[in-house]
XYZ file of C-alpha atoms in Angstrom:
731
model
C 8.541 0.439 -29.324
C 9.017 -3.431 -28.527
C 5.774 -5.114 -29.220
C 5.648 -6.501 -25.811
C 5.107 -3.233 -24.713
C 0.978 -3.707 -25.536
C 1.110 -7.218 -23.834
C -1.892 -7.398 -21.210
C -0.288 -7.454 -17.593
C -0.995 -10.920 -17.184
C 0.993 -11.991 -20.067
C 4.045 -10.424 -19.046
C 6.635 -12.432 -17.034
C 7.258 -10.910 -13.497
C 10.831 -10.345 -12.431
C 12.478 -8.860 -9.568
C 12.797 -5.188 -10.487
C 11.317 -1.762 -9.425
C 8.566 -1.722 -11.780
C 6.921 1.864 -12.570
C 3.800 1.310 -14.646
C 3.503 4.032 -17.230
C 0.154 4.140 -19.466
C 1.891 3.960 -23.107
C -1.354 4.536 -24.716
C -1.035 8.055 -23.959
C 2.704 8.419 -24.999
C 3.673 9.894 -28.292
C 5.776 8.046 -30.720
C 9.499 8.613 -30.221
C 10.872 10.250 -33.850
C 14.387 10.881 -32.953
C 16.176 14.419 -34.026
C 19.178 13.938 -35.566
C 22.056 16.511 -35.641
C 25.546 16.739 -37.282
C 27.266 16.222 -34.146
C 30.655 17.086 -35.501
C 29.678 20.942 -36.045
C 29.443 20.900 -32.246
C 32.452 18.770 -30.999
C 35.353 20.530 -30.776
C 38.965 19.334 -28.850
C 38.347 22.489 -26.600
C 34.990 21.257 -25.338
C 34.665 17.793 -25.438
C 37.789 16.018 -26.098
C 38.693 13.269 -28.512
C 37.414 10.415 -26.643
C 36.554 7.258 -28.409
C 33.064 7.620 -26.742
C 32.661 11.088 -28.295
C 32.130 12.302 -24.657
C 35.231 13.617 -23.800
C 38.940 12.314 -22.795
C 38.950 9.596 -20.333
C 42.149 10.836 -18.482
C 39.592 13.825 -17.736
C 38.870 11.927 -14.632
C 42.298 11.248 -13.170
C 43.950 13.268 -10.547
C 46.807 14.097 -12.651
C 45.359 15.608 -15.693
C 46.047 19.159 -16.773
C 43.836 21.109 -19.191
C 46.017 22.565 -22.340
C 44.181 25.527 -23.604
C 44.014 26.923 -27.115
C 46.979 29.167 -27.846
C 45.090 32.138 -28.799
C 43.785 32.102 -25.094
C 45.592 33.150 -21.992
C 47.130 30.120 -20.247
C 45.905 29.571 -16.732
C 46.908 26.994 -14.112
C 44.254 24.515 -13.243
C 44.735 22.724 -9.990
C 44.117 18.904 -9.762
C 40.838 17.525 -9.041
C 39.768 18.097 -5.568
C 42.539 20.445 -4.839
C 40.632 23.768 -5.917
C 38.132 25.825 -4.120
C 34.789 24.941 -4.580
C 33.533 28.505 -4.452
C 35.722 30.364 -6.731
C 37.999 27.671 -8.436
C 40.967 29.795 -8.220
C 42.485 29.221 -4.972
C 46.292 28.175 -4.413
C 46.784 24.752 -3.010
C 47.408 24.936 0.790
C 46.626 28.645 1.234
C 43.116 29.141 3.051
C 41.328 31.165 2.919
C 42.486 32.794 -0.395
C 42.404 36.431 -1.479
C 39.812 35.857 -3.878
C 37.502 34.297 -1.647
C 38.104 37.103 1.048
C 37.419 39.843 -1.380
C 34.035 38.100 -2.182
C 33.121 37.519 1.134
C 32.433 33.706 0.457
C 33.448 30.888 2.276
C 36.545 29.109 1.211
C 36.320 25.383 1.096
C 37.579 22.029 -0.456
C 35.325 19.328 -1.384
C 35.846 16.255 -3.201
C 34.705 16.824 -6.808
C 32.162 14.158 -7.510
C 32.822 11.678 -10.478
C 31.174 12.059 -13.798
C 28.417 9.548 -14.122
C 28.182 7.054 -16.880
C 25.633 8.051 -19.491
C 23.176 5.315 -19.025
C 23.084 6.122 -15.189
C 22.232 9.722 -16.115
C 19.460 8.242 -18.618
C 17.977 5.937 -16.020
C 17.829 8.713 -13.226
C 16.212 11.232 -15.609
C 13.561 8.529 -16.468
C 12.597 7.707 -13.144
C 12.363 11.360 -12.223
C 10.035 11.894 -15.129
C 7.880 8.721 -14.417
C 7.508 9.947 -10.566
C 6.375 13.364 -12.096
C 3.851 12.172 -14.280
C 2.046 10.310 -11.384
C 2.559 6.755 -12.477
C -0.566 4.667 -12.623
C -0.517 1.188 -11.299
C -1.511 -1.677 -13.448
C -0.394 -0.522 -16.864
C 0.450 -3.069 -19.639
C 3.292 -0.848 -20.794
C 6.811 -2.533 -20.586
C 9.020 -1.437 -17.085
C 11.508 1.379 -18.019
C 14.040 -0.398 -15.299
C 14.306 -4.179 -15.316
C 16.695 -5.253 -13.058
C 16.117 -8.990 -13.252
C 19.072 -9.551 -10.378
C 17.432 -12.564 -8.390
C 17.029 -14.990 -11.300
C 19.345 -16.927 -13.491
C 18.751 -17.227 -17.330
C 19.487 -21.290 -16.691
C 16.120 -21.687 -15.470
C 14.853 -22.634 -11.873
C 17.503 -23.144 -9.339
C 16.858 -26.278 -7.007
C 18.132 -24.794 -3.598
C 19.260 -21.441 -2.270
C 22.397 -21.760 -0.455
C 23.749 -19.762 2.237
C 26.165 -17.268 0.844
C 24.635 -17.320 -2.684
C 24.684 -14.123 -4.770
C 21.237 -12.701 -5.432
C 22.613 -10.954 -8.389
C 23.204 -13.477 -11.137
C 25.042 -10.836 -13.700
C 25.052 -7.099 -14.490
C 21.657 -5.741 -14.663
C 20.811 -3.831 -17.831
C 18.586 -0.854 -18.830
C 16.025 -1.683 -21.366
C 13.334 0.772 -22.635
C 11.668 1.797 -25.563
C 13.902 4.835 -25.887
C 17.255 3.602 -24.526
C 19.260 0.761 -25.844
C 20.700 -1.710 -23.596
C 23.782 -0.701 -21.473
C 25.575 -2.738 -18.757
C 24.995 -1.695 -15.189
C 27.498 -1.844 -12.702
C 25.246 -2.294 -9.492
C 21.481 -1.877 -9.332
C 20.206 0.036 -6.393
C 18.880 -2.099 -3.395
C 15.015 -2.672 -3.920
C 14.349 -1.056 -0.546
C 15.127 2.392 -2.279
C 12.266 1.573 -4.559
C 9.708 4.509 -4.920
C 6.330 3.740 -3.340
C 4.910 4.053 -6.860
C 6.886 1.331 -8.294
C 5.969 -2.672 -8.143
C 8.055 -5.490 -7.436
C 8.393 -8.618 -9.758
C 9.872 -12.077 -8.756
C 10.326 -14.219 -11.547
C 8.817 -17.641 -11.096
C 11.069 -20.606 -10.523
C 13.896 -18.318 -9.405
C 16.174 -19.037 -6.512
C 14.833 -15.913 -4.438
C 11.335 -17.252 -4.696
C 12.119 -20.604 -3.527
C 14.201 -19.304 -0.755
C 11.346 -16.870 0.497
C 8.351 -19.658 0.483
C 11.140 -22.143 2.149
C 11.685 -19.591 4.581
C 7.912 -18.312 5.303
C 6.912 -22.156 5.647
C 7.040 -22.699 9.220
C 5.059 -19.669 9.993
C 1.861 -20.459 7.644
C -0.140 -21.879 10.370
C -0.088 -18.771 12.296
C -0.568 -16.446 9.148
C -4.022 -18.052 8.307
C -2.657 -19.204 5.290
C -2.786 -23.299 5.949
C -0.776 -25.061 3.057
C 0.557 -28.537 2.755
C 4.439 -27.855 2.323
C 5.205 -30.813 0.047
C 2.021 -29.831 -2.349
C 2.960 -26.019 -2.471
C 7.021 -26.831 -3.158
C 5.778 -29.201 -5.863
C 3.475 -26.798 -7.571
C 5.870 -23.883 -7.231
C 8.501 -25.968 -9.586
C 5.729 -25.770 -12.524
C 6.172 -23.636 -15.184
C 4.803 -20.282 -14.998
C 2.165 -20.784 -17.400
C 0.915 -24.252 -16.020
C -2.560 -23.350 -14.456
C -1.790 -25.584 -11.371
C 0.898 -23.087 -10.114
C 0.093 -21.012 -7.097
C -1.658 -17.563 -8.195
C 0.728 -14.866 -8.033
C -1.827 -13.358 -5.461
C -1.134 -16.273 -3.016
C 2.568 -16.085 -3.678
C 3.153 -12.238 -2.940
C 1.411 -12.042 -0.070
C 3.614 -14.882 1.328
C 6.345 -12.867 -0.246
C 5.696 -9.778 1.935
C 5.148 -11.841 5.074
C 8.812 -13.447 4.593
C 10.452 -10.067 4.207
C 8.428 -8.840 7.429
C 9.371 -11.673 9.291
C 13.121 -11.362 8.200
C 12.922 -7.631 9.033
C 11.593 -8.407 12.449
C 13.611 -11.475 13.449
C 10.658 -13.529 14.321
C 11.560 -16.735 15.271
C 10.076 -19.843 13.910
C 7.315 -21.823 16.299
C 8.621 -24.970 17.654
C 5.452 -26.624 19.127
C 6.103 -28.844 22.166
C 5.950 -32.706 21.817
C 2.347 -33.729 21.743
C 0.787 -35.707 24.707
C 0.739 -39.368 24.626
C -2.582 -39.581 23.840
C -2.197 -38.087 20.282
C -1.263 -40.033 17.140
C 1.991 -38.950 15.473
C 1.328 -35.877 13.429
C 0.954 -36.471 9.581
C 2.270 -33.208 8.607
C 5.043 -33.744 6.092
C 8.376 -32.310 7.206
C 9.651 -28.811 5.926
C 12.704 -29.354 4.006
C 15.394 -27.488 5.521
C 17.795 -24.910 3.617
C 20.394 -22.526 4.155
C 19.412 -19.155 3.798
C 21.441 -16.185 3.868
C 19.451 -13.868 5.840
C 21.737 -11.002 5.492
C 21.772 -11.171 1.704
C 18.061 -11.345 1.532
C 17.675 -8.126 3.715
C 20.426 -6.514 1.880
C 18.139 -6.596 -1.210
C 14.557 -6.634 0.006
C 14.662 -4.916 3.204
C 12.012 -2.576 3.326
C 9.793 -4.012 0.521
C 7.226 -5.677 2.356
C 4.494 -2.993 1.941
C 5.151 -2.983 -2.061
C 4.932 -6.619 -2.021
C 1.488 -6.433 -0.129
C 0.280 -3.952 -2.543
C 1.526 -6.161 -5.556
C -0.771 -9.057 -3.820
C -3.601 -6.717 -3.546
C -3.146 -5.770 -7.043
C -2.788 -9.467 -8.222
C -5.925 -10.299 -6.030
C -8.101 -7.812 -8.022
C -6.668 -8.827 -11.352
C -7.624 -12.598 -10.428
C -11.029 -11.622 -9.245
C -11.557 -9.736 -12.976
C -9.793 -12.978 -14.875
C -12.044 -15.532 -12.759
C -9.138 -17.990 -12.492
C -7.729 -19.890 -9.475
C -10.532 -18.693 -7.102
C -9.368 -21.335 -4.329
C -6.087 -19.582 -4.352
C -7.526 -16.174 -4.272
C -9.627 -17.285 -1.085
C -6.371 -18.189 0.563
C -4.649 -14.765 -0.417
C -7.448 -12.428 0.720
C -7.457 -14.197 4.196
C -3.370 -13.624 3.973
C -3.965 -10.087 2.985
C -6.829 -8.945 5.566
C -4.781 -10.491 8.524
C -1.723 -8.844 7.388
C -3.624 -5.472 7.168
C -5.401 -5.936 10.445
C -1.874 -6.767 12.452
C -0.725 -3.249 11.241
C -3.790 -1.359 12.482
C -5.686 -0.929 8.727
C -8.749 -2.240 10.057
C -11.260 -0.787 7.647
C -9.078 -1.838 4.792
C -9.044 -5.436 6.128
C -12.526 -5.283 6.457
C -13.269 -4.551 3.055
C -11.286 -7.631 1.448
C -13.775 -9.979 0.204
C -12.835 -12.955 2.460
C -16.092 -14.008 3.032
C -17.551 -13.593 -0.437
C -14.448 -15.700 -2.223
C -15.109 -18.544 0.567
C -18.614 -18.789 -0.141
C -18.015 -18.756 -3.951
C -16.048 -21.788 -3.315
C -18.216 -23.749 -1.426
C -15.730 -23.661 1.462
C -18.560 -23.291 4.085
C -20.503 -26.651 3.097
C -17.670 -29.391 2.628
C -18.798 -32.958 2.599
C -15.670 -34.414 3.064
C -15.701 -36.078 -0.384
C -13.338 -35.987 -3.190
C -13.333 -37.209 -7.024
C -9.783 -38.829 -7.931
C -8.940 -38.422 -11.270
C -9.857 -41.026 -13.957
C -7.674 -43.945 -13.961
C -7.183 -43.464 -17.725
C -4.843 -40.382 -16.880
C -1.102 -41.232 -16.554
C 0.424 -40.214 -13.164
C 2.731 -37.835 -14.801
C -0.232 -35.358 -15.682
C -2.309 -36.378 -12.337
C -1.623 -32.759 -11.167
C -3.348 -31.078 -14.052
C -6.176 -33.465 -14.385
C -8.990 -31.716 -12.594
C -12.582 -33.201 -13.174
C -15.070 -30.409 -14.985
C -16.910 -28.443 -12.472
C -20.075 -30.370 -14.224
C -19.049 -33.567 -13.969
C -20.944 -36.847 -15.037
C -23.973 -37.949 -12.832
C -21.993 -40.684 -11.132
C -19.114 -38.365 -10.106
C -21.443 -35.997 -7.999
C -23.336 -39.125 -6.677
C -19.962 -40.650 -5.259
C -19.048 -36.936 -3.687
C -22.270 -35.683 -2.580
C -24.929 -38.684 -2.234
C -24.979 -42.030 -0.925
C -27.020 -43.499 -3.714
C -29.519 -42.751 -6.599
C -32.664 -40.758 -5.113
C -35.840 -42.878 -5.149
C -39.042 -41.674 -6.843
C -41.008 -39.511 -4.689
C -37.855 -38.572 -2.756
C -36.220 -35.155 -2.361
C -33.591 -34.823 -5.221
C -30.212 -33.464 -4.640
C -29.954 -30.011 -6.355
C -26.851 -28.828 -7.684
C -25.294 -25.605 -5.740
C -22.844 -23.728 -8.178
C -19.516 -23.087 -6.907
C -16.317 -21.913 -8.884
C -13.936 -24.620 -7.917
C -13.977 -28.310 -9.498
C -14.465 -31.031 -6.879
C -11.215 -31.847 -4.691
C -9.100 -34.431 -6.316
C -7.499 -36.127 -3.436
C -7.666 -35.880 0.598
C -4.875 -33.390 0.571
C -7.341 -30.978 -1.506
C -10.018 -31.599 1.093
C -7.673 -30.754 3.884
C -6.605 -27.754 2.244
C -10.018 -26.381 1.607
C -11.265 -27.666 5.028
C -8.176 -25.734 6.962
C -8.742 -22.587 4.589
C -12.312 -22.662 5.664
C -11.644 -22.134 9.178
C -8.806 -19.700 8.255
C -11.621 -17.687 6.741
C -13.966 -17.913 9.707
C -11.053 -17.156 12.173
C -10.487 -14.012 10.152
C -14.400 -13.033 10.022
C -14.655 -13.658 13.678
C -11.418 -11.481 14.236
C -13.146 -8.658 12.376
C -16.468 -9.293 14.295
C -14.831 -8.985 17.606
C -12.483 -6.213 16.924
C -15.402 -3.842 15.665
C -18.570 -5.657 17.064
C -19.852 -5.870 13.860
C -22.011 -8.716 12.461
C -20.036 -11.634 11.242
C -20.158 -11.762 7.517
C -20.306 -15.587 7.282
C -22.916 -16.405 9.867
C -22.432 -19.820 11.796
C -25.764 -20.955 10.898
C -24.650 -21.291 7.320
C -21.565 -23.497 8.141
C -21.525 -26.997 8.031
C -17.868 -27.769 7.283
C -16.365 -29.969 9.949
C -13.831 -28.703 12.336
C -10.012 -28.832 11.512
C -7.389 -31.161 12.551
C -3.786 -31.386 13.185
C -1.468 -28.854 14.483
C -1.879 -26.296 12.171
C -0.437 -27.155 8.873
C -2.477 -28.867 6.203
C -2.233 -32.719 6.838
C -4.494 -35.960 6.032
C -6.871 -36.837 8.655
C -6.532 -39.793 10.782
C -8.216 -42.862 9.563
C -9.912 -43.738 12.787
C -11.998 -40.810 13.149
C -13.456 -40.569 9.887
C -17.068 -41.181 11.258
C -16.647 -38.761 13.832
C -17.517 -35.144 11.920
C -18.777 -32.421 13.620
C -19.469 -28.977 12.307
C -19.866 -25.320 14.278
C -23.400 -25.697 15.435
C -22.572 -28.879 17.501
C -20.477 -26.537 19.716
C -23.765 -24.808 20.649
C -25.965 -27.735 21.052
C -25.785 -29.418 24.501
C -27.255 -32.522 23.354
C -24.591 -33.069 20.506
C -22.468 -36.164 20.659
C -19.479 -33.875 20.470
C -19.254 -33.393 24.095
C -19.176 -36.777 24.804
C -16.855 -37.793 22.049
C -13.620 -39.741 23.015
C -11.649 -38.129 20.176
C -9.019 -35.420 21.547
C -8.747 -32.317 19.803
C -5.261 -30.431 18.931
C -4.524 -27.144 20.565
C -5.186 -25.844 16.965
C -8.476 -27.166 16.834
C -9.402 -25.945 20.373
C -8.054 -22.688 19.609
C -10.580 -22.389 16.727
C -13.529 -23.616 18.941
C -12.630 -21.208 21.483
C -12.579 -18.457 18.709
C -16.171 -19.248 18.294
C -17.110 -19.011 21.914
C -15.294 -15.650 21.957
C -17.287 -14.479 18.783
C -20.632 -15.570 20.467
C -19.971 -13.447 23.587
C -18.807 -10.580 21.681
C -22.267 -10.594 19.808
C -24.249 -10.382 23.063
C -23.363 -6.373 23.029
C -25.308 -5.942 19.586
C -28.331 -8.293 18.940
C -30.557 -7.295 16.350
C -33.573 -7.092 18.212
C -34.289 -5.163 21.686
C -35.827 -7.668 24.288
C -35.994 -4.812 27.145
C -36.991 -1.189 27.226
C -36.405 1.410 29.862
C -37.932 4.899 30.808
C -35.722 7.943 30.639
C -36.283 10.818 33.344
C -38.243 12.821 30.726
C -40.622 9.906 30.124
C -39.276 8.817 26.999
C -39.072 4.953 26.439
C -35.978 3.596 24.565
C -34.621 0.252 23.716
C -31.796 -0.940 25.642
C -30.810 -3.849 23.402
C -29.398 -5.821 26.522
C -28.574 -9.289 25.966
C -31.492 -11.544 27.247
C -30.503 -14.048 30.036
C -31.753 -17.267 28.065
C -28.856 -16.405 25.468
C -26.376 -15.732 28.226
C -27.350 -18.766 29.818
C -26.777 -20.856 26.341
C -23.477 -19.037 26.001
C -22.446 -20.328 29.593
C -23.645 -23.679 29.074
C -21.458 -23.884 26.012
C -18.248 -22.583 27.498
C -18.925 -25.131 30.685
C -19.010 -28.270 28.048
C -16.257 -27.244 26.047
C -14.028 -26.904 29.211
C -14.879 -30.436 30.158
C -13.902 -31.578 26.612
C -10.159 -30.403 27.041
C -7.577 -32.771 27.334
C -5.750 -32.880 30.816
C -2.299 -31.638 29.501
C -3.905 -28.491 27.798
C -5.864 -27.222 30.684
C -4.871 -23.977 32.647
C -4.616 -24.413 35.266
C -3.491 -28.066 34.832
C -5.902 -30.737 36.187
C -5.488 -32.129 39.639
C -5.849 -35.500 37.666
C -2.234 -34.788 36.280
C 0.637 -37.094 37.632
C 2.518 -33.830 38.324
C 1.679 -32.344 41.619
C 0.722 -28.789 42.115
C 2.209 -26.754 44.528
C 1.730 -22.566 45.068
C -0.969 -20.611 43.809
C -3.643 -22.524 41.461
C -2.479 -20.305 38.440
C 1.136 -21.691 38.718
C 1.244 -24.933 36.624
C 4.389 -27.301 37.104
C 7.265 -27.029 35.010
C 7.568 -28.934 31.911
C 11.324 -29.795 32.421
C 10.634 -31.130 35.785
C 7.736 -33.219 34.536
C 8.387 -34.398 31.004
C 4.737 -35.656 30.677
C 3.307 -31.892 30.853
C 2.714 -30.000 27.863
C 4.515 -26.922 27.578
C 1.315 -24.852 26.738
C 3.316 -21.061 26.897
C 5.423 -22.366 23.939
C 2.483 -22.848 21.985
C 0.580 -20.185 20.383
C -2.280 -22.060 20.036
C -2.433 -23.077 23.595
C -2.078 -19.230 24.200
C -4.906 -18.242 22.084
C -7.173 -21.101 23.241
C -6.931 -19.658 27.205
C -6.874 -16.066 26.335
C -9.864 -16.639 24.284
C -11.761 -18.744 26.826
C -11.245 -15.929 29.657
C -12.255 -12.990 27.634
C -15.534 -14.889 26.544
C -16.074 -15.803 29.739
C -15.325 -12.046 31.005
C -17.690 -10.628 28.183
C -20.478 -13.060 29.428
C -20.375 -12.344 32.925
C -20.183 -8.387 31.813
C -23.703 -8.799 29.824
C -25.130 -11.007 32.977
C -24.269 -8.170 35.262
C -27.138 -6.129 33.552
C -29.293 -8.971 35.119
C -27.406 -9.962 38.188
C -25.185 -7.517 39.917
C -22.990 -10.088 41.487
C -21.896 -11.387 38.086
C -19.703 -8.220 37.708
C -17.316 -9.799 40.423
C -16.929 -12.726 38.184
C -16.046 -10.526 34.933
C -13.001 -9.227 37.233
C -11.849 -12.565 38.346
C -11.526 -13.337 34.798
C -9.659 -10.457 33.791
C -7.123 -11.378 36.519
C -6.828 -15.104 35.562
C -5.534 -13.396 31.991
C -2.843 -12.257 34.234
C -1.746 -15.150 35.624
C -1.489 -16.625 31.925
C 0.452 -13.662 30.769
C 3.030 -13.806 33.794
C 3.802 -17.770 32.684
C 4.537 -16.805 29.088
C 8.244 -15.885 28.424
C 8.806 -12.850 26.291
C 10.366 -14.589 22.955
C 7.027 -16.923 23.220
C 4.941 -13.907 22.217
C 6.390 -13.883 18.378
C 3.697 -15.832 16.559
C 0.571 -15.209 18.586
C -2.871 -14.248 17.009
C -4.149 -10.827 17.095
C -6.998 -12.057 19.099
C -4.360 -12.799 22.051
C -3.483 -9.164 22.129
C -7.011 -8.197 21.826
C -7.877 -10.266 24.947
C -5.324 -8.429 26.830
C -6.672 -5.287 26.039
C -10.436 -6.185 26.839
C -9.173 -7.524 30.313
C -7.147 -4.156 31.047
C -10.131 -1.942 30.100
C -12.199 -4.032 32.334
C -9.777 -3.549 35.239
C -9.575 0.268 34.631
C -13.243 0.460 34.813
C -13.443 -1.566 37.752
C -10.806 0.828 39.545
C -13.240 3.793 38.667
C -16.080 2.185 40.449
C -13.868 1.267 43.335
C -12.825 4.813 43.707
C -16.015 6.190 43.726
C -17.196 3.648 46.258
C -14.083 4.732 48.619
C -12.284 1.663 48.195
C -8.904 3.309 47.507
C -6.426 0.431 47.888
C -8.550 -2.250 45.966
C -8.926 0.524 43.255
C -4.844 0.705 43.012
C -4.652 -3.162 42.830
C -6.797 -3.105 39.875
C -4.895 -0.400 38.389
C -1.642 -2.296 38.945
C -3.344 -5.255 37.322
C -3.937 -3.421 34.330
C -0.469 -2.249 34.149
C 0.827 -5.736 34.013
C -1.243 -6.396 30.849
C -0.829 -2.915 29.327
C 3.234 -3.264 29.688
C 3.080 -6.913 28.101
C 0.989 -5.152 25.016
C 3.516 -2.435 24.587
C 6.718 -4.416 25.251
C 7.043 -8.323 23.956
C 3.838 -8.327 21.955
C 4.363 -5.108 20.495
C 7.844 -6.138 19.242
C 6.233 -8.626 16.723
C 2.658 -7.663 16.436
C 2.510 -3.867 15.701
C -1.443 -3.497 16.166
C -0.625 -4.506 20.064
C 0.658 -1.011 20.452
C -2.633 0.484 19.406
C -4.760 -1.741 21.824
C -2.174 -0.491 24.443
C -3.246 3.216 23.428
C -6.596 2.421 23.771
C -5.999 1.313 27.788
C -4.104 4.602 28.157
C -7.198 6.452 27.026
C -9.629 4.680 29.235
C -6.901 5.101 32.314
C -6.770 8.893 31.433
C -10.881 9.106 31.412
C -11.159 9.341 27.802
C -13.268 7.659 25.295
C -11.985 4.421 23.804
C -11.342 5.534 20.318
C -11.258 8.528 18.192
C -13.326 9.248 14.941
C -16.052 6.503 15.648
C -19.758 7.087 16.423
C -22.455 5.265 18.008
C -25.056 3.745 15.682
C -28.413 5.643 16.325
């Protein structure tokens, strides 16, 4: 057994191959049994081929067997011309007398060619390993190592269209079998679910997958700086500054999933005139042979996601590169949620890793590397977590504490201070990706947010989704989450215009607050049942509902005019027709093309859904508020009809959830109208609900599979059934 069979998993080089995990600690040592093969080999049984396995002419069509003179000679037809049932039929005579007498079907089939020895051994090894119930995470050497997506010459600088993924013949290399050339390895899509996939660091396939998925990362809740990520990707696999495998494999999984679904990249409309030019670095364009990638990676997205989850567990146990683990956890949880695997997504430690990194309390400062460090090694020159006193003073305080004044106390985090502005931006954007994921889980289930709003002081994100440097002119205007719910905050009167990405994040906070109204920790009101029992209602108190109403109103006033829906009357383009029909961006170039921006769609679906839930809770105190909730649901329909089918490609899960909530409200409204005798209005409510349901199970479900599950919930309500099956009410 080779010595590397006992290496720990994190020390093994990972490469593109199905990797069954076999615990070699329980395998008995292999002792070959030697026999004198000459005693069993005769010309009559094996032939006299060079390999000892027979005459190579046996596989040809014109070969005739010559039997021993002591046996009765018989005529053997060429391969493929004899009956499969009796092997004695004469050519051209069907059925033959032998088959008729035996009452069997006489048929001809092409006799399969004899497989090479190494292929037979490979299949047998895979069969035995699958029967043993292979355990993942083993340190054993993989039985099959098809390093197909890499070259021995080192990292490739680019991945050109048409470049073959396989650099040469693959080889079998196991503790039991010597290396033999393999003609063509099977596609990775045929790998067993018990296997893992390895992608070699620095290989052309790794670079191709990362470059392909980079334009999608703002909508995957994995914000990255494109140039910084590609630079770190070029480092050695042993360099601690290289991205963690957990982060890479979740990106690989999303890349394969996007390739299979044919999801087009988002091309955001041109920003309005009131915004500065974006500082997002350009993403290098590359020619990628999509068909070649799918031919060998098609169907491997679930395996790559499972590998990412495994690497996340290993990284947590090894206590290294925690910030990368935090980013990977967000991407994994989001991927599970988009597949409808909600409980699994909830169990991913998204909030815990963010708190361990201190992402919820970012002050905006950073500590540059010491000037004595040469620029060539700047990427690895990270200050120690417990740096010198003046460094912490530079990062967290404005000066030395005075005698008798409160002193700064260190709060332990697992990441060192940021090195530059890019790292600060990465951490800020990652925190808000974490918060959006926590809000999504809370809104979807109605459970409390695992990262309370009151604990978060990190400033709001900036830019258009990718990690980019902040604007120098707005460095002094830093507002955090609680400013959104504080009517006296200067944020509501600031002249700084927010991008659609920032506005979508703030609207998600409002939706989460509206969703929490239905599950407050303390009951503010009790009611008496007919039997005299007094029970708590847990209805949201009116003051909290009013506070949310004020926060939504102040937020709407601060939305820049190009981003409003319906567009502001102050716009230079005249409005015509219904109020929910905005002017065409092609006819008026100064109008922002909102339906082409997933963040714009998320912004307004969140706002209408938040207002709908708010009015629904207010109806417990004021009956007429119920009508306002229905109007908000119908406003979402006006938004949906404006979005082309292909523009739903990169929408957030909350956009689909908002459509589902609106459809549920309209169906419940239809039942109330039917009970009141308003049949015509009830039919209209059902018709409006069908518009949203068809959008969920049609264009959105094409790219976001969980939308189909949301549509099924609407169907259950329409049929008068409970919303979900297998869930219970908390007593």
